[in-house]
CSV table of C-alpha atoms and ligand atoms in Angstrom, one decimal:
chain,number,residue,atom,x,y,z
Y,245,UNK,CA,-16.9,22.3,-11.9
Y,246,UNK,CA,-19.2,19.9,-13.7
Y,247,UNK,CA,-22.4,20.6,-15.5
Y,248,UNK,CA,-24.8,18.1,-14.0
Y,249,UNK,CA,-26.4,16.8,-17.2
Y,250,UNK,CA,-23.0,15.4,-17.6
Y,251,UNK,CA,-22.6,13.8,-14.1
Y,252,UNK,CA,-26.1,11.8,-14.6
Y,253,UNK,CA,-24.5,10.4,-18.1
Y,254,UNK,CA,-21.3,9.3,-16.2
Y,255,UNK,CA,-23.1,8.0,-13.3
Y,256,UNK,CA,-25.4,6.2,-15.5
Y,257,UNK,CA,-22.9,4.3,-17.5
Y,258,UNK,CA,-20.8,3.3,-13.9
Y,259,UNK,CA,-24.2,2.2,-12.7
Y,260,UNK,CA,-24.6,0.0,-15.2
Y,261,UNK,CA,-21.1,-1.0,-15.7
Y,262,UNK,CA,-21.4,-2.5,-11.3
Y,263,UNK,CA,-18.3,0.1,-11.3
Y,264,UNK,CA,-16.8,0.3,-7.6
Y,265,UNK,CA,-17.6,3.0,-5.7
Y,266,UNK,CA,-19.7,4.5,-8.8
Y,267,UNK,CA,-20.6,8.0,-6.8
Y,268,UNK,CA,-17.1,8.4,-5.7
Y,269,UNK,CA,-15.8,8.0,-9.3
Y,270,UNK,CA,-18.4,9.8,-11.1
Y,271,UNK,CA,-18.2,12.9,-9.3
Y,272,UNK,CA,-14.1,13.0,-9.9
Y,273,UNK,CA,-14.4,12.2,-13.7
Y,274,UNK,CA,-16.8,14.9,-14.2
Y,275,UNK,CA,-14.5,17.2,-12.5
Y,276,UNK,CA,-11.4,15.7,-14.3
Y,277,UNK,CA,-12.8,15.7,-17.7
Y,278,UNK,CA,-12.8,19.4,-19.5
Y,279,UNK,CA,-14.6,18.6,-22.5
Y,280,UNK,CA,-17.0,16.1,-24.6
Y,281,UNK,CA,-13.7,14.5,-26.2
Y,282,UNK,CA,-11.9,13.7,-22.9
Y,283,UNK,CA,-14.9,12.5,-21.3
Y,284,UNK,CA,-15.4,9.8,-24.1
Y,285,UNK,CA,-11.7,8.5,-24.2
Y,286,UNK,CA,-12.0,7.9,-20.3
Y,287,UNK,CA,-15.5,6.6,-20.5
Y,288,UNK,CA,-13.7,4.2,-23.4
Y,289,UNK,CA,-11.2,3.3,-20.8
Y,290,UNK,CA,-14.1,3.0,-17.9
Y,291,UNK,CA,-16.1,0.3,-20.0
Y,292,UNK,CA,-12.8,-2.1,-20.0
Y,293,UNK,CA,-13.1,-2.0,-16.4
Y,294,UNK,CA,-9.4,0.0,-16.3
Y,295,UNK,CA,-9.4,1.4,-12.5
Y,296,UNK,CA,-10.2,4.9,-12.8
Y,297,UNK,CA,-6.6,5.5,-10.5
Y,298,UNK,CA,-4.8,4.5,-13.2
Y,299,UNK,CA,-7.0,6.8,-15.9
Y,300,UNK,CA,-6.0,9.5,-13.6
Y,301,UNK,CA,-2.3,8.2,-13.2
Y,302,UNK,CA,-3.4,9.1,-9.4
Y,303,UNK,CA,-4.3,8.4,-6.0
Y,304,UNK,CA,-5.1,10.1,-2.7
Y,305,UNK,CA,-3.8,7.8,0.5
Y,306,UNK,CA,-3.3,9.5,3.7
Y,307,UNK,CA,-4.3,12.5,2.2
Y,308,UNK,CA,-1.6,13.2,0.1
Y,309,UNK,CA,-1.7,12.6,-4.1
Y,310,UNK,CA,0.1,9.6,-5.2
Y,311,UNK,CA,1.5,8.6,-8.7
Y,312,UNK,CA,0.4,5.2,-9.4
Y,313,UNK,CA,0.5,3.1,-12.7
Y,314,UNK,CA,-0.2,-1.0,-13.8
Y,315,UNK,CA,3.4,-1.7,-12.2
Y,316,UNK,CA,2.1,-0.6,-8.7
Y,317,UNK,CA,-1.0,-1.4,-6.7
Y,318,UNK,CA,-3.3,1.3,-5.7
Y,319,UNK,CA,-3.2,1.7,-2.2
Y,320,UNK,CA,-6.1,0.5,-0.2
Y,321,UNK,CA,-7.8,2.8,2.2
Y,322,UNK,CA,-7.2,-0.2,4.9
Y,323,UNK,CA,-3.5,0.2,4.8
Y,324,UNK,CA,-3.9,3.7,6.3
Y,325,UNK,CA,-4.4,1.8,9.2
Y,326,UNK,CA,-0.9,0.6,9.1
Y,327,UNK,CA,0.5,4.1,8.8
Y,328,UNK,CA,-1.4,5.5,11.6
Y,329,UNK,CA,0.0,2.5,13.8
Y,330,UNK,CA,3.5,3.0,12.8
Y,331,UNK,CA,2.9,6.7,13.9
Y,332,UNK,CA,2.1,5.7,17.7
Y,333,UNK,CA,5.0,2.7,17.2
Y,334,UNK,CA,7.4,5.6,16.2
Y,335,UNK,CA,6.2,8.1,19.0
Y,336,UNK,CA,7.2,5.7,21.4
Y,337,UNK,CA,9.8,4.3,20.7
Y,338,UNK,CA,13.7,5.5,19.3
Y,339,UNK,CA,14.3,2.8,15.5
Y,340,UNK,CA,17.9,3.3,14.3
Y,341,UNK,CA,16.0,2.0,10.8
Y,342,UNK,CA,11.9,2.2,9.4
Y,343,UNK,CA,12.4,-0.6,6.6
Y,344,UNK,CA,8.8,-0.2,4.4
Y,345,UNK,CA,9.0,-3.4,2.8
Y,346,UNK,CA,7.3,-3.9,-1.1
Y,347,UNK,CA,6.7,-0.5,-1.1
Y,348,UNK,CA,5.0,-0.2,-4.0
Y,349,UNK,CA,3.9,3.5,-4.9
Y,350,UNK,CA,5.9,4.4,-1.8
Y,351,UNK,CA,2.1,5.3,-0.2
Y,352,UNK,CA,3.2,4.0,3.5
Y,353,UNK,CA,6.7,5.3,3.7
Y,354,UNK,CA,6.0,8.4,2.4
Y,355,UNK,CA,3.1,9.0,4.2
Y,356,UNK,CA,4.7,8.0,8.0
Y,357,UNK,CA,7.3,10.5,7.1
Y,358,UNK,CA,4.9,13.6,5.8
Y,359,UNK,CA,3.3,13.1,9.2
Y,360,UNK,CA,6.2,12.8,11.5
Y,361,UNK,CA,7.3,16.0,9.9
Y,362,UNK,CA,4.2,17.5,11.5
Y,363,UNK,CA,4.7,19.0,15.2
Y,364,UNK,CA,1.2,18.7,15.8
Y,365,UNK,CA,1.8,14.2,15.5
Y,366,UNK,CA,5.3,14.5,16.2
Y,367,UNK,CA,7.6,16.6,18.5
Y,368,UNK,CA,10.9,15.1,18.3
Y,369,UNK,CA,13.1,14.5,15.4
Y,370,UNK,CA,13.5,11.7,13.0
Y,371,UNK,CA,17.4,12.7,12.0
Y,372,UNK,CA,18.7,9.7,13.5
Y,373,UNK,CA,16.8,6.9,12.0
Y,374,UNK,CA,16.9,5.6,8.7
Y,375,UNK,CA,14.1,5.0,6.2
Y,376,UNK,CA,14.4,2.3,3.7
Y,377,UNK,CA,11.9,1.2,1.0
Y,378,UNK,CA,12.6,-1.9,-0.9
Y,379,UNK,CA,10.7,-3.7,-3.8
Y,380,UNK,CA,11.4,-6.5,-6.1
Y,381,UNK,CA,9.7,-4.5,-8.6
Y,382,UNK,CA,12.0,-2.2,-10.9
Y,383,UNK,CA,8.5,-0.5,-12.3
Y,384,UNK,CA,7.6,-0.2,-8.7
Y,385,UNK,CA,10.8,1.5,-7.7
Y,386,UNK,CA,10.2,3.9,-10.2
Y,387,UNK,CA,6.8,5.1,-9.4
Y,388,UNK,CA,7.7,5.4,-5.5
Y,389,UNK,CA,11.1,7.3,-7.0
Y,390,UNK,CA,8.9,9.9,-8.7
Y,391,UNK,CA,6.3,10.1,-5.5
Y,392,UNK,CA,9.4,10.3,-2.7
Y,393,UNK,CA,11.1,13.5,-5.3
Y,394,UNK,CA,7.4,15.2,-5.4
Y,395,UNK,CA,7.3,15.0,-1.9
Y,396,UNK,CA,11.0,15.8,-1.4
Y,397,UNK,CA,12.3,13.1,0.4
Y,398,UNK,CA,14.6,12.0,-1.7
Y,399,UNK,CA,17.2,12.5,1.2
Y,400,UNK,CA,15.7,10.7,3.5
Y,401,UNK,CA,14.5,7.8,2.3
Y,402,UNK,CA,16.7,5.0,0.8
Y,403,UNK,CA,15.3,3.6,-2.1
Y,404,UNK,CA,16.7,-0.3,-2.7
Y,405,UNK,CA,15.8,-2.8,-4.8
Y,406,UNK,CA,15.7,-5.8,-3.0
Y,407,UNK,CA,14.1,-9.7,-2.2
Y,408,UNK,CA,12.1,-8.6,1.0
Y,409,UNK,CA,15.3,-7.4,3.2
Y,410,UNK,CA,18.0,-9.6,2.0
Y,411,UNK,CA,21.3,-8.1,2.3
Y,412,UNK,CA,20.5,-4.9,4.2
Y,413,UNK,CA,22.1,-4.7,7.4
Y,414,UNK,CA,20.2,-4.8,10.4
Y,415,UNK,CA,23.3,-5.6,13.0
Y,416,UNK,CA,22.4,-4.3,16.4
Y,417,UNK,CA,19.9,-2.6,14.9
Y,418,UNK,CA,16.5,-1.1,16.7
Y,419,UNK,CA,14.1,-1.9,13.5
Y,420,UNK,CA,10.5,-1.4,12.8
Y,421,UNK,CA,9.6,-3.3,9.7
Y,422,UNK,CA,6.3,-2.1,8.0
Y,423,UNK,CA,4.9,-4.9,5.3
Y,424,UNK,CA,1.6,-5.0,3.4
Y,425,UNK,CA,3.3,-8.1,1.5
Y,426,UNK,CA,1.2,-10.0,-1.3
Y,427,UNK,CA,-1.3,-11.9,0.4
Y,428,UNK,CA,-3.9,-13.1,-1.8
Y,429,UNK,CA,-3.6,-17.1,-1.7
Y,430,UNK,CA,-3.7,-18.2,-5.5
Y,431,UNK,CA,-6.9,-19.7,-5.6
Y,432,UNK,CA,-8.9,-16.5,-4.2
Y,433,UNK,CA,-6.2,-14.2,-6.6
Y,434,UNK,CA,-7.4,-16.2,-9.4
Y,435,UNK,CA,-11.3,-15.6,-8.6
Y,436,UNK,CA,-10.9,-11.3,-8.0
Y,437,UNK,CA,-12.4,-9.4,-10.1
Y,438,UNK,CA,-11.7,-8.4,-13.9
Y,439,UNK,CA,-10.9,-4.5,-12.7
Y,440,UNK,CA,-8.1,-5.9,-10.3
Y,441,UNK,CA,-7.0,-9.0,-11.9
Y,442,UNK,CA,-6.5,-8.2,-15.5
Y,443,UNK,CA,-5.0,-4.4,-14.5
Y,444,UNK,CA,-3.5,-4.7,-11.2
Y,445,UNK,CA,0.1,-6.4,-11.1
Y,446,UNK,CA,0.2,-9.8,-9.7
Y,447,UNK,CA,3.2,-9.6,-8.5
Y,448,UNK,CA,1.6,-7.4,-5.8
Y,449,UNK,CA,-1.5,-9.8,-4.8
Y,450,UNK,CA,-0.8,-13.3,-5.4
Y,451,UNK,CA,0.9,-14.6,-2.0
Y,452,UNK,CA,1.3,-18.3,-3.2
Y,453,UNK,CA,-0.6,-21.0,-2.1
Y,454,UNK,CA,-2.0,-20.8,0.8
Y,455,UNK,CA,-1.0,-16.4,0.8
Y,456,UNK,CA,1.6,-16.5,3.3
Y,457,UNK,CA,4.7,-17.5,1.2
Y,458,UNK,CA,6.3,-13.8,2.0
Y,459,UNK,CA,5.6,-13.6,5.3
Y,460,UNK,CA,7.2,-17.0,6.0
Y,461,UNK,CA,10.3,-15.5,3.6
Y,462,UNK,CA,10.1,-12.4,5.4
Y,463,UNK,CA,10.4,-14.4,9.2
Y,464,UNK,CA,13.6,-16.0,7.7
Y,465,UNK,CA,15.1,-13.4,6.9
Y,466,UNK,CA,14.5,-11.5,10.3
Y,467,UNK,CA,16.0,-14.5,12.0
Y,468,UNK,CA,18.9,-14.4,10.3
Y,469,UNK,CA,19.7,-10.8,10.7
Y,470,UNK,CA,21.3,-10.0,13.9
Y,471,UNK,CA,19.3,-7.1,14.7
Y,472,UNK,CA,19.1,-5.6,18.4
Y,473,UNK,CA,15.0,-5.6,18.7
Y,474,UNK,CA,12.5,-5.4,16.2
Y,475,UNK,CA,8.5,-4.3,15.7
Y,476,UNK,CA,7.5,-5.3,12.6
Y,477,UNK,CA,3.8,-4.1,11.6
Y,478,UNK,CA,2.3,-6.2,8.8
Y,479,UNK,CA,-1.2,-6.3,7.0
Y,480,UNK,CA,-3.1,-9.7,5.5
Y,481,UNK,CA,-5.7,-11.4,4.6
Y,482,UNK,CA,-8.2,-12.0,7.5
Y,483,UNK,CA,-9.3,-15.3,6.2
Y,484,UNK,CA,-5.3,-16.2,6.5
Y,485,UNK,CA,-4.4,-13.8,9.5
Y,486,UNK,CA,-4.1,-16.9,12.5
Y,487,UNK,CA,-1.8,-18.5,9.9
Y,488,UNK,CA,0.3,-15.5,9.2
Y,489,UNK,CA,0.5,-15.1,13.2
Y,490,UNK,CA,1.4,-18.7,13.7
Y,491,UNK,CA,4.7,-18.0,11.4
Y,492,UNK,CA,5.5,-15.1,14.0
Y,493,UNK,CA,4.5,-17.4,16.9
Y,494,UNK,CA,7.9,-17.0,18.8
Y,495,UNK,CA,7.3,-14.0,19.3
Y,496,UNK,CA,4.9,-11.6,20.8
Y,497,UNK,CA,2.3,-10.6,18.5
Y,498,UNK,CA,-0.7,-8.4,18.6
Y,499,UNK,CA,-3.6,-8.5,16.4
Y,500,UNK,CA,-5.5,-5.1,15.4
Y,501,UNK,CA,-8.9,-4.7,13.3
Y,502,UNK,CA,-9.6,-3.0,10.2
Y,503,UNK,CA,-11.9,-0.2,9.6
Y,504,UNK,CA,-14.7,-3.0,7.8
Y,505,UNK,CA,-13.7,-4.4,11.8
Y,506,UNK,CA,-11.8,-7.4,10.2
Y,507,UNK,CA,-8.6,-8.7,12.2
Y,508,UNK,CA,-6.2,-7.8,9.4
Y,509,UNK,CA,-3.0,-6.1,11.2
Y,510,UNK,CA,-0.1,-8.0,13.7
Y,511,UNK,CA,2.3,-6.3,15.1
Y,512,UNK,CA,5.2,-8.8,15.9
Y,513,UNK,CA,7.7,-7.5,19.1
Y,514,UNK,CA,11.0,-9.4,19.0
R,881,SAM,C1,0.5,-5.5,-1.7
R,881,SAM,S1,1.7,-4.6,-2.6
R,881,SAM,C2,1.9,-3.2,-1.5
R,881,SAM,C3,2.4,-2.0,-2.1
R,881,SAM,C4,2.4,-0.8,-1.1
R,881,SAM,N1,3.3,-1.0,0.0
R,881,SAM,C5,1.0,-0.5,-0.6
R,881,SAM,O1,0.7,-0.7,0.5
R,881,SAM,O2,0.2,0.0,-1.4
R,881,SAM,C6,3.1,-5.6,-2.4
R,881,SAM,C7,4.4,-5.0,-3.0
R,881,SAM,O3,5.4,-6.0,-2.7
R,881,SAM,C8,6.3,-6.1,-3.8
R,881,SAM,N2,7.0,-7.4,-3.8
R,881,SAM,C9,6.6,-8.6,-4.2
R,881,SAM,N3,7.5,-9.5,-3.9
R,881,SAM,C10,8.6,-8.9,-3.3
R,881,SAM,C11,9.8,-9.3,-2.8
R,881,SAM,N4,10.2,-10.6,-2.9
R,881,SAM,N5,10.6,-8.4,-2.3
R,881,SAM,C12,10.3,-7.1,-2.2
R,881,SAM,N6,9.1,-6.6,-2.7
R,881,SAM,C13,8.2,-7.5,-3.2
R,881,SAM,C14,5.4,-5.9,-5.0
R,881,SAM,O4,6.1,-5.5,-6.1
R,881,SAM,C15,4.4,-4.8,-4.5
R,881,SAM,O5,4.9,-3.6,-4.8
């Protein structure tokens, strides 16, 4: 526990700081830091804006604890969302593959499998589907490594490095894609704040110019596959969103809210 003397100092210094999600944060570095000289090195670390995930070299997504560092993004509590939607797309339907694309830490993945392991979400089995997470990223790919061993998946899930889903095989294929792709357009990316900008890797936020330049990769490369059917399940920006459903147009497409109630989710059926 935390003394509470302590806890006004650290909230006090956050406060002042415009830190996000102050309370949140305060309350875990009091817990986290076990003496006067730990407490200074992370308030040290606060004041250059560093996210305190990446103090912590942790996250909670989904309820689980996930390793993050500067070469992965720290999961947003939006993209829950997507996990919780590919639960009800899994429960009804039988995917030869679950491709996560850009996974990152390895938080969505990881996640859809911990639950579907549950009986209480999910009755049948998932022995006859593949899981695949890709990322350009070799720094990502190592973080999700270490999260998929800690949470012992290492069998299940197929680790690739890979441009989006060039060269895996999706012939004949039943697929459901999940992608929370970069989606920031450059312009907004270069406006975020210092605590995302400066710490955050780019590589995971900027989406090009006008923040759809993956998706419209990611389209091409479904068309050329030759896969039997697909659902793919992708978040972005809702300032971009009708554009990101205009690439997808062909095909059926459903739009879904976020929790903040912003259109931010399409499911694409093809
Ligand atoms: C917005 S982050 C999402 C990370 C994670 N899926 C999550 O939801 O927290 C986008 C991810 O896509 C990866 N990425 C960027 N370009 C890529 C590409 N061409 N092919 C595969 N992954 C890519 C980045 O390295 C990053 O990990």
């Amino acid at each position: 526990m935390y003394n509470l003397s302590q806890l006004f100092r650290i909230q006090k210094t956050l406060r002042n700081l415009n830190y996000p999600d102050y309370q949140r944060v305060s309350k875990e570095i009091a817990i986290y830091a076990e003496d006067e000289k730990k407490l200074e090195k992370i308030l040290r670390q606060i004041k250059t804006r560093k996210p305190w995930e990446y103090i912590q070299g942790q996250t909670e997504f989904y309820t689980l604890s996930f390793k993050v560092n500067r070469g992965v993004l720290i999961p947003r509590i939006e993209t829950e969302q997507l996990v919780s939607t590919a639960i009800q797309e899994y429960k009804e339907k039988v995917f030869d593959m679950v491709i996560d694309v850009g996974t990152g830490s390895g938080c969505i993945i990881i996640s859809l499998l911990k639950s579907l392991q549950l009986p209480s979400i999910f009755s049948g089995n998932t022995k006859k589907t593949d899981f695949l997470a890709t990322d350009i990223s070799q720094k990502a790919l190592n973080i999700a490594k270490d999260n998929i061993k800690k949470y012992k998946l290492g069998k299940k899930i197929n680790l690739i490095k890979s441009n989006l889903i060039k060269n895996i095989d999706l012939n004949k294929k039943s697929v459901l894609v999940l992608a929370n792709l970069p989606y920031i357009p450059t312009e907004q990316y270069k406006k975020l704040n210092k605590d995302v900008k400066s710490f955050e890797p780019k590589l995971a936020l900027d989406g090009g110019k006008d923040g759809n330049k993956y998706y419209k990769e990611l389209f091409k490369q479904i068309e050329e596959s030759k896969y039997k059917n697909f659902t793919l399940i992708l978040e972005t920006e809702p300032s971009i969103l009708k554009n990101t459903q205009n690439i997808f147009k062909k095909y059926k497409t459903v739009v879904l809210k976020d929790t903040y109630k912003k259109d931010r989710f399409i499911i694409v059926r093809g």
